[in-house]
XYZ file of C-alpha atoms in Angstrom:
600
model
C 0.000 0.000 0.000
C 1.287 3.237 -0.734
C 3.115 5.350 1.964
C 0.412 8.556 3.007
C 0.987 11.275 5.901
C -1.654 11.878 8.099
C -3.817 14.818 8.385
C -4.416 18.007 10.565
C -7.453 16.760 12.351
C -5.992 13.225 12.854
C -3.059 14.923 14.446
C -5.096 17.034 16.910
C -7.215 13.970 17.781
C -4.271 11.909 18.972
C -2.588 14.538 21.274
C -6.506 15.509 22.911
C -6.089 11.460 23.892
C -2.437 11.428 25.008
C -3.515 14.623 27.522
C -5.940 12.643 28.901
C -3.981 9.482 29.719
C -2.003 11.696 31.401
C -4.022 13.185 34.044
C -5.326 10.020 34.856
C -1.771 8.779 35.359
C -1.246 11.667 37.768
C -4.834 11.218 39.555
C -4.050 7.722 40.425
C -0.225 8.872 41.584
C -1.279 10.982 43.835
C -4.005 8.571 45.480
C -0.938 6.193 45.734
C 1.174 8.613 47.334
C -1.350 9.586 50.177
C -1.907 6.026 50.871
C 2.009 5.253 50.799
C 2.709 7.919 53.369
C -0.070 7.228 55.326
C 1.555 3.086 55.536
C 5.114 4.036 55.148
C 6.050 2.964 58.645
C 4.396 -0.574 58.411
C 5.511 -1.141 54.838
C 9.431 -0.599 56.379
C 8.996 -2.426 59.050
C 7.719 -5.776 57.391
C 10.501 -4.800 54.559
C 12.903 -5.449 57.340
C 11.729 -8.616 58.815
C 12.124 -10.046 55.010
C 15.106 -8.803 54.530
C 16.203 -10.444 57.846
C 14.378 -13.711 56.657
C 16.055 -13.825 53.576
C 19.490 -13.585 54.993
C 18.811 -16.502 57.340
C 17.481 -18.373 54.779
C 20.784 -17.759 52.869
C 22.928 -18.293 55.575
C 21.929 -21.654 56.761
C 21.642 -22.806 52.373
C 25.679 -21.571 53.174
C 26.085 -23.538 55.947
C 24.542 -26.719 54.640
C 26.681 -26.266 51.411
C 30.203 -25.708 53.659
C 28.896 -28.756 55.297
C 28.092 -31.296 52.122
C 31.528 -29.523 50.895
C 33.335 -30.418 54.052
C 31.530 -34.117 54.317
C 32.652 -35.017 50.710
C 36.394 -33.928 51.287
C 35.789 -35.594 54.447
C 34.504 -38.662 52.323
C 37.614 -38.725 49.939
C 39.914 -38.672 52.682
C 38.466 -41.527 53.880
C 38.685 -43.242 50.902
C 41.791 -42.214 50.851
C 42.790 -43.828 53.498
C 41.023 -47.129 53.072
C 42.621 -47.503 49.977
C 45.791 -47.178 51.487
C 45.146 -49.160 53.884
C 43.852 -52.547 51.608
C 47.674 -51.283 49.452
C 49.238 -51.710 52.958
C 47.271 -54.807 54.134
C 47.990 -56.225 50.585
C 52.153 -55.048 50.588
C 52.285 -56.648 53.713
C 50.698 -59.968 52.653
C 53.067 -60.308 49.552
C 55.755 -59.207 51.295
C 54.944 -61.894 54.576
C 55.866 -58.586 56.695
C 53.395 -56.527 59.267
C 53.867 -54.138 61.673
C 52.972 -53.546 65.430
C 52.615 -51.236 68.392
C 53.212 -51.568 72.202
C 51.813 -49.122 74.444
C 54.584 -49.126 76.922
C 52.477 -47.258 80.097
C 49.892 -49.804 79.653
C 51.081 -52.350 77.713
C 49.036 -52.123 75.005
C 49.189 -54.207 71.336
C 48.273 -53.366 67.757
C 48.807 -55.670 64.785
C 48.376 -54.921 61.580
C 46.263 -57.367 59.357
C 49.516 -58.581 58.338
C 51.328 -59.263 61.964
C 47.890 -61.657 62.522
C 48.323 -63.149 59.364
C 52.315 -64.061 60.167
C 51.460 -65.509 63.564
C 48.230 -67.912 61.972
C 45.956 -65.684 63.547
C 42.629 -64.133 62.402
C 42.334 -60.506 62.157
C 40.674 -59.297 65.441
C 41.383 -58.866 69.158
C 44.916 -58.382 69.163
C 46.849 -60.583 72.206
C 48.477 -58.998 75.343
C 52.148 -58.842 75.952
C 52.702 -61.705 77.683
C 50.764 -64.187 75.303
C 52.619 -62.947 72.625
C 55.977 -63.655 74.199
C 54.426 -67.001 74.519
C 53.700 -67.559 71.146
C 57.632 -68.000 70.877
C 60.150 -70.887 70.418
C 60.410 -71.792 74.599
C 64.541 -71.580 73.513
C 63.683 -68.056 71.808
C 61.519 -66.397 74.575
C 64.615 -64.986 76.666
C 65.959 -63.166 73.197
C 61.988 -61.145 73.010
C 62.251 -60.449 77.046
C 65.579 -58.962 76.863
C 65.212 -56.928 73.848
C 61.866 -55.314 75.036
C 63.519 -54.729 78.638
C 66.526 -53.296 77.216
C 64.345 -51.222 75.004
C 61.879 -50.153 77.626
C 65.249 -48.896 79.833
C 67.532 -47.284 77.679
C 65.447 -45.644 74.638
C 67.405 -48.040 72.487
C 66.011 -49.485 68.809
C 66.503 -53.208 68.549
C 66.310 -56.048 65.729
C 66.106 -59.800 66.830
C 65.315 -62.950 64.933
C 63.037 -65.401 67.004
C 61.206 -68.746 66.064
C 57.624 -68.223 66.533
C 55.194 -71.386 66.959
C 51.759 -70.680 65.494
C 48.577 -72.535 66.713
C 48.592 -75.096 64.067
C 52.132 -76.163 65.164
C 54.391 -74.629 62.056
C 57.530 -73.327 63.007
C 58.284 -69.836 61.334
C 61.555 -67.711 61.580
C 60.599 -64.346 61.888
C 62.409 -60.773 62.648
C 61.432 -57.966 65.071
C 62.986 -54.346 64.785
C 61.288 -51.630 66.311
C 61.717 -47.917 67.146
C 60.990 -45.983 70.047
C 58.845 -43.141 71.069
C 59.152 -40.278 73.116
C 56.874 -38.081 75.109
C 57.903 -34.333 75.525
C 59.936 -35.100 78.404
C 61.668 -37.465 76.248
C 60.321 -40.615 78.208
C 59.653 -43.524 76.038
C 56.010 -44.324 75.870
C 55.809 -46.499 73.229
C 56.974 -49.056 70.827
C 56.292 -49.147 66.817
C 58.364 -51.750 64.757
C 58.228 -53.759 61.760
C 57.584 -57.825 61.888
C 59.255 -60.119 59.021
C 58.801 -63.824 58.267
C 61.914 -64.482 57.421
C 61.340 -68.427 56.973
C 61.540 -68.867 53.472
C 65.158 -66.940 53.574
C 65.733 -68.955 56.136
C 65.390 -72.599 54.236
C 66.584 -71.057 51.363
C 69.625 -70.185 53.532
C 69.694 -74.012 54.692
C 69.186 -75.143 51.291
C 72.681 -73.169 50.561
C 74.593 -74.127 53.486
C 73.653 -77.446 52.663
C 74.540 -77.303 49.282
C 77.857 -75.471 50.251
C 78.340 -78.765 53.160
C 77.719 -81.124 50.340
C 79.808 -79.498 47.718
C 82.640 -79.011 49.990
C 82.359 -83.006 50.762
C 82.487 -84.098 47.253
C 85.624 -81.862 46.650
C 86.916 -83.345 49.969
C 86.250 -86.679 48.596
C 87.386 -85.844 44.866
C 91.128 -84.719 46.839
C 91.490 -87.936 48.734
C 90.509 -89.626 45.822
C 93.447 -87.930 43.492
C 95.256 -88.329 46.390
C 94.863 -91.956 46.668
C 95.419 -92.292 43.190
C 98.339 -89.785 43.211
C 99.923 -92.491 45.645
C 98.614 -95.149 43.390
C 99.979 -94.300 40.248
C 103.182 -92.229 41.465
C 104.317 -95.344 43.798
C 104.587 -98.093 40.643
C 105.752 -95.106 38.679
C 108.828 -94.955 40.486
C 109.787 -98.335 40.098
C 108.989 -97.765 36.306
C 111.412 -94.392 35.344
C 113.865 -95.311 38.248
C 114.533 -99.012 36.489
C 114.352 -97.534 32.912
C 117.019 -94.836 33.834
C 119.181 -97.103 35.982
C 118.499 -99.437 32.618
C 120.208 -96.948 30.265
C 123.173 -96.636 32.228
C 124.271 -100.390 31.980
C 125.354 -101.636 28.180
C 122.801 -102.136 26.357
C 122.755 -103.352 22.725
C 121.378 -100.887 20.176
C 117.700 -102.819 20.376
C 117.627 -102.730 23.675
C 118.448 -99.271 24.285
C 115.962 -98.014 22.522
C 113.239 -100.104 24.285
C 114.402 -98.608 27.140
C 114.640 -95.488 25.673
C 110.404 -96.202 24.721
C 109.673 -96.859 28.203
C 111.238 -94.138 30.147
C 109.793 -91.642 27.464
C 106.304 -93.530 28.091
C 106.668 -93.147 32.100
C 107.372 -89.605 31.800
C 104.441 -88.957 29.370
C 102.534 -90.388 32.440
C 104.115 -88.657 34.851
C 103.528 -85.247 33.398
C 99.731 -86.165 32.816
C 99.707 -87.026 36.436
C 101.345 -83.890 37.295
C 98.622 -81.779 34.829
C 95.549 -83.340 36.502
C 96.693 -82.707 39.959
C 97.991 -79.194 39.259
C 94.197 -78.435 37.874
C 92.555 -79.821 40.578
C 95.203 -78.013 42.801
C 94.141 -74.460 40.941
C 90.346 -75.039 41.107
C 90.476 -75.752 44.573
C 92.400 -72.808 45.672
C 95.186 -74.713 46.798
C 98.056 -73.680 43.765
C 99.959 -70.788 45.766
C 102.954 -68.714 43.583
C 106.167 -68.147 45.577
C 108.062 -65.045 43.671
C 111.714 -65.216 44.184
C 115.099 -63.571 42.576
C 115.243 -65.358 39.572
C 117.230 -64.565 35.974
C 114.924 -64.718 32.976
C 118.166 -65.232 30.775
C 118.370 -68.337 32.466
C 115.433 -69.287 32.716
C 114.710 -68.839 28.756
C 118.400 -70.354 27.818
C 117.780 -73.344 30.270
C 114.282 -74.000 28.772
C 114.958 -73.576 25.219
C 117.430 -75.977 25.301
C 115.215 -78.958 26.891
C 112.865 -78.239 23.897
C 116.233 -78.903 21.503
C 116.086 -82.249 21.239
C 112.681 -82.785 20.203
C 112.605 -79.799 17.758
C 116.336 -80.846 16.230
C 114.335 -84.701 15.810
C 111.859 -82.839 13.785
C 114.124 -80.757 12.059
C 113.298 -77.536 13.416
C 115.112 -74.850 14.375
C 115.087 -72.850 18.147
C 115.918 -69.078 18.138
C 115.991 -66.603 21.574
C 115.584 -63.196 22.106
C 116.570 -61.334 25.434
C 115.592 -57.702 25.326
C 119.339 -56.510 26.845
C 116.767 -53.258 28.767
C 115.510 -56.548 31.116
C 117.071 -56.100 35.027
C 119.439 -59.220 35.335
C 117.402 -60.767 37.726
C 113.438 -59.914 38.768
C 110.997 -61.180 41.487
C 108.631 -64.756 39.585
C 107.957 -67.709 40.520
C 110.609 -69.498 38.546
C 109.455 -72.737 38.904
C 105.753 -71.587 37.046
C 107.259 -69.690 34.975
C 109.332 -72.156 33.733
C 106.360 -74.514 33.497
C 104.724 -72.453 31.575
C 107.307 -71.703 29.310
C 107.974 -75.341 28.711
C 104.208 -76.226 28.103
C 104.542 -73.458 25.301
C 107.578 -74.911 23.859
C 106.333 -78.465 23.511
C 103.333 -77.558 22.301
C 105.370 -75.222 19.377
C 107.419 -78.497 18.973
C 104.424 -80.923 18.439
C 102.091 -78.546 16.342
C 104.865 -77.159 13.949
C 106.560 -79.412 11.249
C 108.785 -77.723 9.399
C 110.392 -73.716 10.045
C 111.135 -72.638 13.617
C 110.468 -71.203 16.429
C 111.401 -68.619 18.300
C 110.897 -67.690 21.959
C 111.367 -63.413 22.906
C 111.855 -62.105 26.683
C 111.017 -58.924 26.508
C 110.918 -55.491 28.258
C 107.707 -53.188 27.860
C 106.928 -50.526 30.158
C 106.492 -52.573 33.539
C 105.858 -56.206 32.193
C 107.840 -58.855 31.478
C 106.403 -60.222 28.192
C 107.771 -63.570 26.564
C 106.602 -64.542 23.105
C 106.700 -68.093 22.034
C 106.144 -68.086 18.086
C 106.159 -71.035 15.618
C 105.883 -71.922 11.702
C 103.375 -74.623 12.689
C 99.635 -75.593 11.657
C 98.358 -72.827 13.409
C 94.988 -72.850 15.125
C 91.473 -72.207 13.563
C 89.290 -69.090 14.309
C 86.383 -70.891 15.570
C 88.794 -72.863 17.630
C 91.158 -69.795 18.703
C 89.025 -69.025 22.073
C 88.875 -72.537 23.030
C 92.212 -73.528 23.405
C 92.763 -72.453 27.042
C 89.522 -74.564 28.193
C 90.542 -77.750 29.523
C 90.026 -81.028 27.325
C 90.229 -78.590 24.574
C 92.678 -79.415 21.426
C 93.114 -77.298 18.429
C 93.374 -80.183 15.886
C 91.073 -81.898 14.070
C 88.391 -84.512 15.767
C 89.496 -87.536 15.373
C 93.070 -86.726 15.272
C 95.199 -88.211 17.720
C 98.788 -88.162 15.707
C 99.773 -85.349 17.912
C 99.010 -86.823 21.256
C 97.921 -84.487 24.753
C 95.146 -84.214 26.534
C 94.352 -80.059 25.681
C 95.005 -79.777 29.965
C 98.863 -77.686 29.253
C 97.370 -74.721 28.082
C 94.094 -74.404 30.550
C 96.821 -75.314 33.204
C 98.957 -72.459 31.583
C 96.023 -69.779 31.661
C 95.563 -70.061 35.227
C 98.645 -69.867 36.546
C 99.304 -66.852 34.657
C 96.418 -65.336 36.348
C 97.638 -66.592 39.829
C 101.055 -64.275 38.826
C 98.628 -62.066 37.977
C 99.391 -62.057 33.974
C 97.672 -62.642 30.811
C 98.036 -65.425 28.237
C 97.214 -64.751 24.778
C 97.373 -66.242 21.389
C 97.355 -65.029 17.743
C 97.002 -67.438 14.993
C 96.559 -68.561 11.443
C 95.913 -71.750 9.391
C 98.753 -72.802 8.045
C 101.217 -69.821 8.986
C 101.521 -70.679 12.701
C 100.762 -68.965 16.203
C 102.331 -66.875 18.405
C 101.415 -67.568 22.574
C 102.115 -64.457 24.710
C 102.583 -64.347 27.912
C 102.518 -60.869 29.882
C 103.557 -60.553 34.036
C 104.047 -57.417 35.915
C 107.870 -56.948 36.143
C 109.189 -56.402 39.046
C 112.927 -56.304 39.196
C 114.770 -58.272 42.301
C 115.499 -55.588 45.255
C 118.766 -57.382 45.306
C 120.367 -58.708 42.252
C 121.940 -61.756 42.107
C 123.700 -63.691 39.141
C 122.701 -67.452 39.337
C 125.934 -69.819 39.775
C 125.683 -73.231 39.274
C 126.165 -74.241 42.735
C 123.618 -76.947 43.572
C 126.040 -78.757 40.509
C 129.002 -77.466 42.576
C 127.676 -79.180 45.411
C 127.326 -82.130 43.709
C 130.437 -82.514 42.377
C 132.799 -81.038 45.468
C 130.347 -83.217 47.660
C 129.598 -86.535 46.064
C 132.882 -88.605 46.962
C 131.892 -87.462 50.384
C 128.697 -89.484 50.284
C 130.547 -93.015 49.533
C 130.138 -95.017 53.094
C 126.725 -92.618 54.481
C 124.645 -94.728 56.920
C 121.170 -93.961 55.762
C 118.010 -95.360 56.901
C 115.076 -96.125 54.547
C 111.160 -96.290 55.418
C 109.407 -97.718 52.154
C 106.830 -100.544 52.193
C 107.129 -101.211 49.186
C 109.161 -104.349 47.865
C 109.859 -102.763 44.226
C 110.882 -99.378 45.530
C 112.962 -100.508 48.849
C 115.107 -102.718 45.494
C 115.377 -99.807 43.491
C 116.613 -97.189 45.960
C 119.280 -100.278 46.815
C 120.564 -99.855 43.164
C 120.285 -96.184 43.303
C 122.149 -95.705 47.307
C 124.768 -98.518 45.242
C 125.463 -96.171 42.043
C 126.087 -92.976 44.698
C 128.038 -94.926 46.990
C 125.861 -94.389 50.741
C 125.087 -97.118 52.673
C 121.148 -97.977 52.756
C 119.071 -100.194 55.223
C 115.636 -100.580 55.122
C 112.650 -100.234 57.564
C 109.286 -101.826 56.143
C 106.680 -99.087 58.606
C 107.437 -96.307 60.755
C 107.637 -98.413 63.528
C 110.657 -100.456 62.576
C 112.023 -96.974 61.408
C 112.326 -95.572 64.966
C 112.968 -98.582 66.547
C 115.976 -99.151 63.721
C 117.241 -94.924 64.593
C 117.312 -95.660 68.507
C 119.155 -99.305 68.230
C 121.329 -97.725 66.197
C 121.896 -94.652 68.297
C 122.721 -96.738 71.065
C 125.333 -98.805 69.212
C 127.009 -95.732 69.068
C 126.206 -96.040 64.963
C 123.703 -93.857 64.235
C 122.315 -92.876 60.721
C 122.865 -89.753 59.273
C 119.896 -89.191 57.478
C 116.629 -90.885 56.974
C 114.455 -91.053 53.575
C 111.078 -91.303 55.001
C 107.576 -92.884 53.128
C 104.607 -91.430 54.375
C 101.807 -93.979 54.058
C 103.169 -97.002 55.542
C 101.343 -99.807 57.404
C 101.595 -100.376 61.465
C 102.974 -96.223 61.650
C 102.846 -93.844 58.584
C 105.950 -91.729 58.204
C 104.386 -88.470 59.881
C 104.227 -89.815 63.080
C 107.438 -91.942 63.285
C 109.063 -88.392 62.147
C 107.117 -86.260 65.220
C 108.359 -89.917 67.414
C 111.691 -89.596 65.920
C 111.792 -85.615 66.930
C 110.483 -86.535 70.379
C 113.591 -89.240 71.286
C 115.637 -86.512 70.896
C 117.285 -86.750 67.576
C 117.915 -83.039 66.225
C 117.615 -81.783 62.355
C 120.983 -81.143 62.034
C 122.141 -84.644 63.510
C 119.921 -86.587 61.462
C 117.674 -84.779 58.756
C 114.412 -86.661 57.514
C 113.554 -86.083 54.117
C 110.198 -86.951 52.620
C 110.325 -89.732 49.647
C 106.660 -90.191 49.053
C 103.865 -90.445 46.465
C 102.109 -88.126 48.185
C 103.125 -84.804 46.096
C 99.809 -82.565 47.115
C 101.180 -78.835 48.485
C 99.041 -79.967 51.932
C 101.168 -83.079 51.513
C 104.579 -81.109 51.525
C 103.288 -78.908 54.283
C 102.276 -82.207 56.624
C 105.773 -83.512 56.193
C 107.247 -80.096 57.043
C 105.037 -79.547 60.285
C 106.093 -83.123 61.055
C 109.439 -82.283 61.624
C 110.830 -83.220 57.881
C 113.549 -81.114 56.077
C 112.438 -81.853 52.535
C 110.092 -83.662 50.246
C 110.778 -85.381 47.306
C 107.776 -86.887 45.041
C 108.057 -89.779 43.425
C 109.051 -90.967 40.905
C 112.391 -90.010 41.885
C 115.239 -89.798 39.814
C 118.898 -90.684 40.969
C 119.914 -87.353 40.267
C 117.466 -85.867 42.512
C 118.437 -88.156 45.537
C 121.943 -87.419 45.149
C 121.555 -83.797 45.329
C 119.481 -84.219 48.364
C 121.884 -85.983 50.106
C 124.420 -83.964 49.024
C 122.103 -81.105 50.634
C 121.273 -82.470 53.558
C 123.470 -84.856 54.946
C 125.368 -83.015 57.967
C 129.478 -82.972 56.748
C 128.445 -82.606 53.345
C 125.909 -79.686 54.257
C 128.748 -77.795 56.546
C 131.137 -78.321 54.128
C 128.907 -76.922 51.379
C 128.352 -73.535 53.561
């Protein structure tokens, strides 16, 4: 519809209405006013009594929300705690541990669920004092009384371990430590500790010692038995290499020589896998001790390298040394390891290598003593290259037994080195050859001394002064007592023989009191009737004195706790059999009394 504006009179009308709206309006405000004023009073004064309503009202929704705030914080924190408790209660039953408190004014105890649970009991009234010192081992009580007494009187913390009996009989082995606490006058008023089953630890512990106990036994019994055999073996060994060498010394067609020639080489193969098994079993046990003295490596390479030359010149190889000239002239090693070692690594460079050489290097480098031996031999395959110091081990093919051992040299090797506190290493190749070497700490002899051949001095200023020797012999065996009678004929002393120890000491006094006595005795140890240990501490005990008549061990019985026995005893040396004639003829050169003075 079109847009039109509206007239004169129309206008007129509209503001005539407007006026009248108006003065109504004002009629009706003033009405309102009269009555307001006439009511204002009232009207304020119920105004106030809502206002004062309303803030009531509002104060107590307040309260009741602090409240339902406070409850449900209240709530949580007791949830809270609930939950840690069950995590408690539940750590404790894994864990077979609880915890407790003693009231100490009245005597008081509190278990935790785990405390009952240890002692077999149901969760609940918790026992007095007394009935749970009663719960105790009767042979365990006295340890409880004394720690809580000694607790109670000196403000002390304590820790015990107790047997506790539970109502069904089982026997647990539980731990007690507890704490004390303190009043403000620093009085203690209570105890709160910690309680452990400790019983599985303890079987477990059991289960180890017995373990340990029955370990210990078979190694006990695994010694006596090398032991035994030891004797076994060494004692017809003797008879064996002592007859064989004696044998070579007589003529002899060519024939014949060499089958004696074939069995002393034999015994000795014997004798040194004798001496390999009982060295291992020696190291393993702990019982392999190093002794470092003054020694000269020069020597001791020279000395070695020329044992190997026979074998190697057989073969038709070739031995070269080195001696770094910046090595001290003499340094602190076991020689006699050393020197097994060396050898070991020798024959083995002998045996594996057939054609070229080999050369063994002493040599100086910053503070060790390193010695190289190095061959042209068959050398030693990777895969096989970190084996060859395990014992039983061989680097050769399976199946091949042309080169003989038993792989125990080089195991036997390794850990001696480590008792001198060295290293033993190897570098090899197929068909070029390997080089073993050894590294010790060098420490050079506070003293130097050059070596002189004097024990060979001794022998030969001393040996026409052993022709006529009265020297007593304790052997039970038939074989050995005939071969020392050959050997005591080739050096010239004069021998007699005692079968035990108890026709040894009776032989020593009779003699004594002939005015004859013997000037040394060569003394068995295991010997029927009275072993040779006892006859020597007898022997000591009549009165005859070391330097009068000097007992020297001959025996099978070659174990280091063997050596020490026979020195404790009284002894002055052992010697293990086999025994060779040239040993017993330095020991008598050593220790029979002129020759010994006149040696000095």
């Amino acid at each position: 519809m079109p847009h039109r504006n509206p007239s004169s009179t129309e206008q007129i009308t509209a503001s005539t209405g407007l006026l009248a709206i108006c003065a109504a309006v004002t009629g009706v405000l003033a009405i309102a006013a009269g009555m307001i004023e006439q009511h204002a009073q009232l009207y304020i004064a119920e105004g106030a009594i809502v206002v004062l309503l309303i803030a009531l009202v509002l104060r107590e929704y307040s309260a009741r929300l602090h409240v339902r705030r406070q409850t449900r914080a209240l709530s949580q924190k007791v949830r809270e705690i609930e939950d840690k408790n069950r995590l408690l209660n539940l750590t404790e039953a894994r864990a077979a541990v609880g915890h407790w408190r003693l009231d100490l004014e009245t005597n008081r105890v509190f278990w935790s669920h785990g405390t009952f649970a240890i002692h077999g009991l149901p969760v609940g009234k918790e026992p007095s004092l007394e009935r749970a010192i009663e719960m105790y081992h009767p042979d365990d009580r006295a340890i409880v009384e004394e720690a809580i007494a000694s607790a109670r009187e000196t403000g002390d913390p304590y820790t015990f371990r107790a047997r506790l009996i539970r109502q069904d009989n089982v026997v647990r082995h539980t731990e007690a430590s507890a704490l004390i606490e303190f009043n403000a006058a620093h009085e203690p008023v209570a105890m709160i500790g910690v309680f452990r089953d400790r019983t599985e630890e303890e079987e477990m512990q059991r289960d180890l010692r017995a373990a340990r106990d029955e370990a210990n036994a078979l190694a006990e019994a695994k010694s006596a038995f090398l032991a035994k055999m030891s004797h076994e073996i060494r004692t017809p060994m003797n008879g064996v290499l002592g007859f064989a060498d004696l044998l070579l010394t007589t003529d002899l067609n060519q024939s014949q020589r060499r089958h004696a020639d074939f069995i002393a080489e034999s015994g000795r193969v014997l004798q040194t896998l004798l001496n390999d098994i009982l060295d291992l079993t020696k190291i393993e046990s702990g019982h392999m001790r190093v002794d470092p003295q003054p020694a000269s490596i020069t020597h001791l390479i020279q000395r070695t390298a020329q044992l190997a030359e026979p074998g190697a010149r057989k073969q038709g190889l070739t031995i070269e040394r080195f001696i770094d000239p910046d090595l001290p002239g003499m340094v602190m090693v076991d020689a006699l390891r050393l020197r097994q070692i060396i050898t070991n690594l020798m024959h083995n460079a002998v045996r594996f290598t057939d054609e070229g050489t080999i050369k063994i290097s002493a040599l100086k480098s910053g503070d060790r003593l390193v010695i190289e031996v190095a061959d042209t031999g068959v050398g030693i395959a990777p895969e096989q290259v970190d084996q060859v110091f395990n014992p039983f081990v061989q680097a050769q093919e399976p199946g091949d037994v042309s080169r003989g051992g038993t792989g125990l040299g080089l195991a036997i090797c390794r850990q001696l080195t480590e008792l001198m506190d060295g290293t033993l290493t190897v570098e090899s190749a197929v068909g070029i050859g390997s080089t073993f070497t050894l590294s010790l700490p060098l420490h050079e002899a506070a003293q130097a001394k050059a070596l002189t051949a004097s024990s060979s001095q001794q022998g030969s200023d001393g040996g026409e002064k052993l022709v006529g020797r009265r020297v007593l012999m304790a052997e039970d065996f038939d074989i050995n007592r005939e071969l020392m009678t050959e050997m005591a004929q080739r050096i010239g002393i004069n021998l007699e023989h005692a079968a035990d120890g108890k026709q040894a000491v009776d032989m020593a006094c009779s003699a004594r009191a002939k005015g004859q006595p013997y000037e040394l005795v060569l003394m068995d140890v295991r010997m029927p009737n009275m072993d040779g240990l006892e006859a020597t501490r007898v022997l000591r005990e009549e009165g005859f004195d070391p330097a009068d008549m000097p007992i020297v061990a001959l025996t099978a019985n070659a174990f280091a706790d063997d050596v020490e026995a026979c020195l404790s005893a009284g002894m002055q040396q052992h010697l293990a059999k086999p025994i060779s004639i040239d040993r017993l003829r330095a020991a008598l050169i050593k220790w029979l009394p002129d020759v010994k003075r006149k040696a000095a």
